[in-house]
CSV table of C-alpha atoms in Angstrom, one decimal:
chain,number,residue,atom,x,y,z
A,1,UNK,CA,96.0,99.6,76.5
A,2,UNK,CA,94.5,102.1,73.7
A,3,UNK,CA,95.3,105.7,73.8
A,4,UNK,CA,91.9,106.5,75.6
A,5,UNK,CA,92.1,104.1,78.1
A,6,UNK,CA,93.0,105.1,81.6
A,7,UNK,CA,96.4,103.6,83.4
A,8,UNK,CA,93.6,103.4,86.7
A,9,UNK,CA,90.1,102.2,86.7
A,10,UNK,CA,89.0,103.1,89.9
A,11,UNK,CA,86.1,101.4,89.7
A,12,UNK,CA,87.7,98.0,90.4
A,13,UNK,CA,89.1,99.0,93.3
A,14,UNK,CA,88.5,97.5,96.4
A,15,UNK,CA,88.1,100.4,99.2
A,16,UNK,CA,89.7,100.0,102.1
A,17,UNK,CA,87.8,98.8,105.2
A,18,UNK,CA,85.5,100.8,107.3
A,19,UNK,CA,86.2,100.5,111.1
A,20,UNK,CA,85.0,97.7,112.4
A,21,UNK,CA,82.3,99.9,114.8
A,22,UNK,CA,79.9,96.7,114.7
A,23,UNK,CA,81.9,95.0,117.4
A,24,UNK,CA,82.2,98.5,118.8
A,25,UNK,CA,86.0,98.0,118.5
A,26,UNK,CA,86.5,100.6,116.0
A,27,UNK,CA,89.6,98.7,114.0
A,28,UNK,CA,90.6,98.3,110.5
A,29,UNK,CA,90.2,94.5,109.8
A,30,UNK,CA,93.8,93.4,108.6
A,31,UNK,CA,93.2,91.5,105.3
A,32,UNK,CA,91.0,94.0,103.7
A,33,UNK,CA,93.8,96.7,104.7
A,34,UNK,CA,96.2,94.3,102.9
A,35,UNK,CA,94.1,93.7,100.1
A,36,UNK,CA,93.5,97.3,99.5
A,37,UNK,CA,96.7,98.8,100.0
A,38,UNK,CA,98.2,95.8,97.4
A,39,UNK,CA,96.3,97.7,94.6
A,40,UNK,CA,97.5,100.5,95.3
A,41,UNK,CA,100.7,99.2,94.8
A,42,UNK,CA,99.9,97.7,91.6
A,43,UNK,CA,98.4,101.2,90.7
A,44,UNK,CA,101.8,102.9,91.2
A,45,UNK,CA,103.9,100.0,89.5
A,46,UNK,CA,101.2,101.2,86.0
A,47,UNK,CA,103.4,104.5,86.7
A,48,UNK,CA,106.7,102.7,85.0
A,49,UNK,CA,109.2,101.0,86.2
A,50,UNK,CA,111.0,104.1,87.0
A,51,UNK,CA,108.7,104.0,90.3
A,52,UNK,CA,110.0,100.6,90.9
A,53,UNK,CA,112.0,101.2,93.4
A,54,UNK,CA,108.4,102.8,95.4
A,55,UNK,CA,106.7,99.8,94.8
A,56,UNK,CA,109.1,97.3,95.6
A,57,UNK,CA,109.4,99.3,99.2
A,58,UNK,CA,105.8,99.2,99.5
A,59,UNK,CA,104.8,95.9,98.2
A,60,UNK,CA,107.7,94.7,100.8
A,61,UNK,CA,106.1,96.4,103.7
A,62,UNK,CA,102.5,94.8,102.6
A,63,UNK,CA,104.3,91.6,102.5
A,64,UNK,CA,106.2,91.8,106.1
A,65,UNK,CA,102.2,92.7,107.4
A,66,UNK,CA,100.9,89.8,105.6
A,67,UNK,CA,103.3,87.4,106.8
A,68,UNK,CA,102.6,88.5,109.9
A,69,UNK,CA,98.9,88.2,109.7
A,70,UNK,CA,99.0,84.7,108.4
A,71,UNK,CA,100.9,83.5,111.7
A,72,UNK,CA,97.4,83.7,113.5
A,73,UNK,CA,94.7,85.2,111.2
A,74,UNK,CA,92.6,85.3,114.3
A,75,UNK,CA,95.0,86.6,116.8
A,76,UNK,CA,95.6,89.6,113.8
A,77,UNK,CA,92.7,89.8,112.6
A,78,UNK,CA,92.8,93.6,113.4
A,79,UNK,CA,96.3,95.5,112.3
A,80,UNK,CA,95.9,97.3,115.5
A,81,UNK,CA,96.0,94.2,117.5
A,82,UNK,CA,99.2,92.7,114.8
A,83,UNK,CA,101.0,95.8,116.2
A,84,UNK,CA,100.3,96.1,119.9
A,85,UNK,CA,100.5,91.5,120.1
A,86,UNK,CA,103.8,91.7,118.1
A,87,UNK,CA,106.4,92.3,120.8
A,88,UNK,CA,109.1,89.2,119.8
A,89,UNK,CA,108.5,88.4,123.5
A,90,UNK,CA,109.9,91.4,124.7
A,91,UNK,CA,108.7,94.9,125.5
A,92,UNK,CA,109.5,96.6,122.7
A,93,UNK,CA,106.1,97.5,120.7
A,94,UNK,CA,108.2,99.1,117.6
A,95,UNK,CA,109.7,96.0,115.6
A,96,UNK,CA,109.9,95.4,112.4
A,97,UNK,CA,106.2,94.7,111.6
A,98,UNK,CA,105.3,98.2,113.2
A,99,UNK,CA,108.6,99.7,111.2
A,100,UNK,CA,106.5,98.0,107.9
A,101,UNK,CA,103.0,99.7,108.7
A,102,UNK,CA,105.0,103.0,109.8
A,103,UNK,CA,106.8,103.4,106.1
A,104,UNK,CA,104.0,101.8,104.3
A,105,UNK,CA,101.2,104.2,105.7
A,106,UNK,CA,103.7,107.2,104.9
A,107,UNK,CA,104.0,106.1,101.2
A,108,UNK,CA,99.9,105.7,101.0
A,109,UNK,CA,99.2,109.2,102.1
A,110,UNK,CA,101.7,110.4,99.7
A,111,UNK,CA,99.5,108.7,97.3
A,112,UNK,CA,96.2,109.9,98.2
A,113,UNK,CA,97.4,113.2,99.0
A,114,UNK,CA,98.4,112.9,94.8
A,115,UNK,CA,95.6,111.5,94.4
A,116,UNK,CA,93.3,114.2,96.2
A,117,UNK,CA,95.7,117.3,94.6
A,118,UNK,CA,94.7,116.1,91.2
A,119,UNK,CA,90.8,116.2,91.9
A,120,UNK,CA,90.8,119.7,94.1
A,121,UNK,CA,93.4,121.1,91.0
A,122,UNK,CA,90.4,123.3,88.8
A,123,UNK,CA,92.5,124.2,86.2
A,124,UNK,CA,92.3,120.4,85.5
A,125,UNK,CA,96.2,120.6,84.1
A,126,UNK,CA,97.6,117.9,82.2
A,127,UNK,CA,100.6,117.8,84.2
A,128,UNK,CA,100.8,116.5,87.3
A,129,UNK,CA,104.3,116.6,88.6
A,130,UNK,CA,104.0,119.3,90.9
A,131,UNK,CA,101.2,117.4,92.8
A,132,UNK,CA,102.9,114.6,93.4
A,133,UNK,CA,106.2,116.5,94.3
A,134,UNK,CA,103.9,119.0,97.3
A,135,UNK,CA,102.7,115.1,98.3
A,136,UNK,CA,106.3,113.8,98.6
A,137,UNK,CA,107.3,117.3,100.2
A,138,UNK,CA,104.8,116.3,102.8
A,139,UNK,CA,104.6,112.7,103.9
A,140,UNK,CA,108.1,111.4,102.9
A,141,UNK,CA,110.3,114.2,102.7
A,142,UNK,CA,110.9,114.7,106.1
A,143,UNK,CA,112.0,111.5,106.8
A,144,UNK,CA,114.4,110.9,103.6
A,145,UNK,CA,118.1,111.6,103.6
A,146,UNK,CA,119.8,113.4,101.2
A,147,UNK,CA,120.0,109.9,98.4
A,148,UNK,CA,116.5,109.6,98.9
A,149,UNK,CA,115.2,112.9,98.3
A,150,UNK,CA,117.8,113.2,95.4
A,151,UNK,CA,116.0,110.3,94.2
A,152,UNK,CA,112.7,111.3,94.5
A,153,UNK,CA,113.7,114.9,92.4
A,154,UNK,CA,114.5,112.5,89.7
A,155,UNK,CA,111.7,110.4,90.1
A,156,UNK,CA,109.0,112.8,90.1
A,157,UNK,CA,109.0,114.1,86.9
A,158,UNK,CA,108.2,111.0,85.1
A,159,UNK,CA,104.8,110.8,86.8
A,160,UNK,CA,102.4,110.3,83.7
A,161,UNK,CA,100.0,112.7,82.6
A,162,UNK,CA,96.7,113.1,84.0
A,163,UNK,CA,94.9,112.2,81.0
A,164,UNK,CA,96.7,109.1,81.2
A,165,UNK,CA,95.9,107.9,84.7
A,166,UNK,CA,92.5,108.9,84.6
A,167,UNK,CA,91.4,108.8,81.2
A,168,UNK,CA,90.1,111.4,78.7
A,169,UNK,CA,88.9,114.7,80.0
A,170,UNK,CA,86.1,114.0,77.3
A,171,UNK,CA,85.4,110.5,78.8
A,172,UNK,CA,86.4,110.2,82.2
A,173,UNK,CA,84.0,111.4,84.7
A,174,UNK,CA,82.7,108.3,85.9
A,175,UNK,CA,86.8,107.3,87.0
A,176,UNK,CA,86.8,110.8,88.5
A,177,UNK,CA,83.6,110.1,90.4
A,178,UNK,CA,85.2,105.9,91.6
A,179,UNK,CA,88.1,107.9,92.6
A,180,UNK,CA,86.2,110.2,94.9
A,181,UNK,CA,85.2,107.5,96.5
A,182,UNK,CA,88.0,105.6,97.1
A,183,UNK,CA,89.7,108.4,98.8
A,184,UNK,CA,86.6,108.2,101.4
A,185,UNK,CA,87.6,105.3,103.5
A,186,UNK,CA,91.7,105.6,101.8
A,187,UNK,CA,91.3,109.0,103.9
A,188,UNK,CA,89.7,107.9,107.3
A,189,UNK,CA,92.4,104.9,107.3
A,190,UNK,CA,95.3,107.0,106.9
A,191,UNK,CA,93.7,109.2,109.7
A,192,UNK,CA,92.8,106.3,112.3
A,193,UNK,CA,96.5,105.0,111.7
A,194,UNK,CA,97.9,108.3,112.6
A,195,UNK,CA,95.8,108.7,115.9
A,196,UNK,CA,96.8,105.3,116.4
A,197,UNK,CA,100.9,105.4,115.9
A,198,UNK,CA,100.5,108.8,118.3
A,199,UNK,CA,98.0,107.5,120.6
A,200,UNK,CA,100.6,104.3,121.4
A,201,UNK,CA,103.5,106.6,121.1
A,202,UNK,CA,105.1,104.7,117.7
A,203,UNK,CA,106.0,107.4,115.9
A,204,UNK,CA,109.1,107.5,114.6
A,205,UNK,CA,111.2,110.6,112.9
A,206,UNK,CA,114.9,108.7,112.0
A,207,UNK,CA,115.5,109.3,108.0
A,208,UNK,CA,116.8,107.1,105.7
């Protein structure tokens, strides 16, 4: 990668799904969720593998939900329906698979929150640390322990420049404009999930 060359091309990013409103179901199809939220994964691991430890958390969760997906791709076709179907033939709707989509949809808004704080900063600053750390303060934080946030203090200020994840100031409007984009349906998925987790009462506030 040459000094000019963004860590992120937004561009060739797939966007996550719309709801599915043609079947007037209004769901998030499962793979493309999947498919979507692996790149973001692979986006974090360009970070350094000082953010390993996110994206081996998150590229787990992804790979619990896919796992389950594949047991009946038709049966899950929608990640609401792998959820609410997923009981382990029991009553219990918050198992594992739920736990999986609970954690990984916390670490995906801390993303696009990131994400979004770049774009809205107008001083267009170089350094991005503090945006990531007001992200972490609030979609992870209150759910971390004292290791983890310790963790995350050290983490946090390794987060590469914003030159470097999105190019160039010079040179870099059309990755600006990709990544406006992609936070469009990134956004309304996070949103639907969290109406969803509170609408069937899966919310969960234990830290770890």
């Amino acid at each position: 990668m040459s000094e000019t060359e963004a860590k992120i091309d937004f561009s060739k990013l797939k966007h996550f799904p719309e709801t599915d409103t043609q079947n007037n179901n209004n769901k998030i199809i499962t793979k493309a969720f999947l498919d979507s939220a692996y790149q973001v994964v692979e986006s974090i691991e360009s970070f350094g593998r000082l953010f390993s430890p996110i994206v081996k958390d998150m590229r787990g969760n992804v790979k619990r939900l896919e796992a389950k997906y594949k047991e009946n791709e038709q049966v899950f076709c929608y990640l609401e329906d792998l959820i609410l179907l997923d009981k382990d033939g029991n009553e219990n709707t918050f198992d594992s698979v739920t736990e999986g989509l609970l954690w990984l949809k916390r670490a995906l808004e801390m993303i696009e929150m990131f994400f979004r704080n770049m774009l809205e900063d107008e001083s267009r600053s170089d350094n991005v640390k503090h945006h990531l750390k007001q992200a972490y303060d609030s979609t992870l934080l209150p759910y971390h322990g004292f290791l983890a946030q310790k963790g995350f203090q050290f983490l946090h200020h390794y987060v590469p420049t914003r030159t470097t994840l999105l190019g160039p100031e010079e040179g870099n409007q059309d990755n600006v404009i990709a990544l406006k984009n992609f936070l469009v349906t990134f956004r309304a998925n996070l949103d639907h999930l969290n109406n969803f987790f509170e609408d069937n009462k899966l919310n969960r506030t234990y830290k770890v």
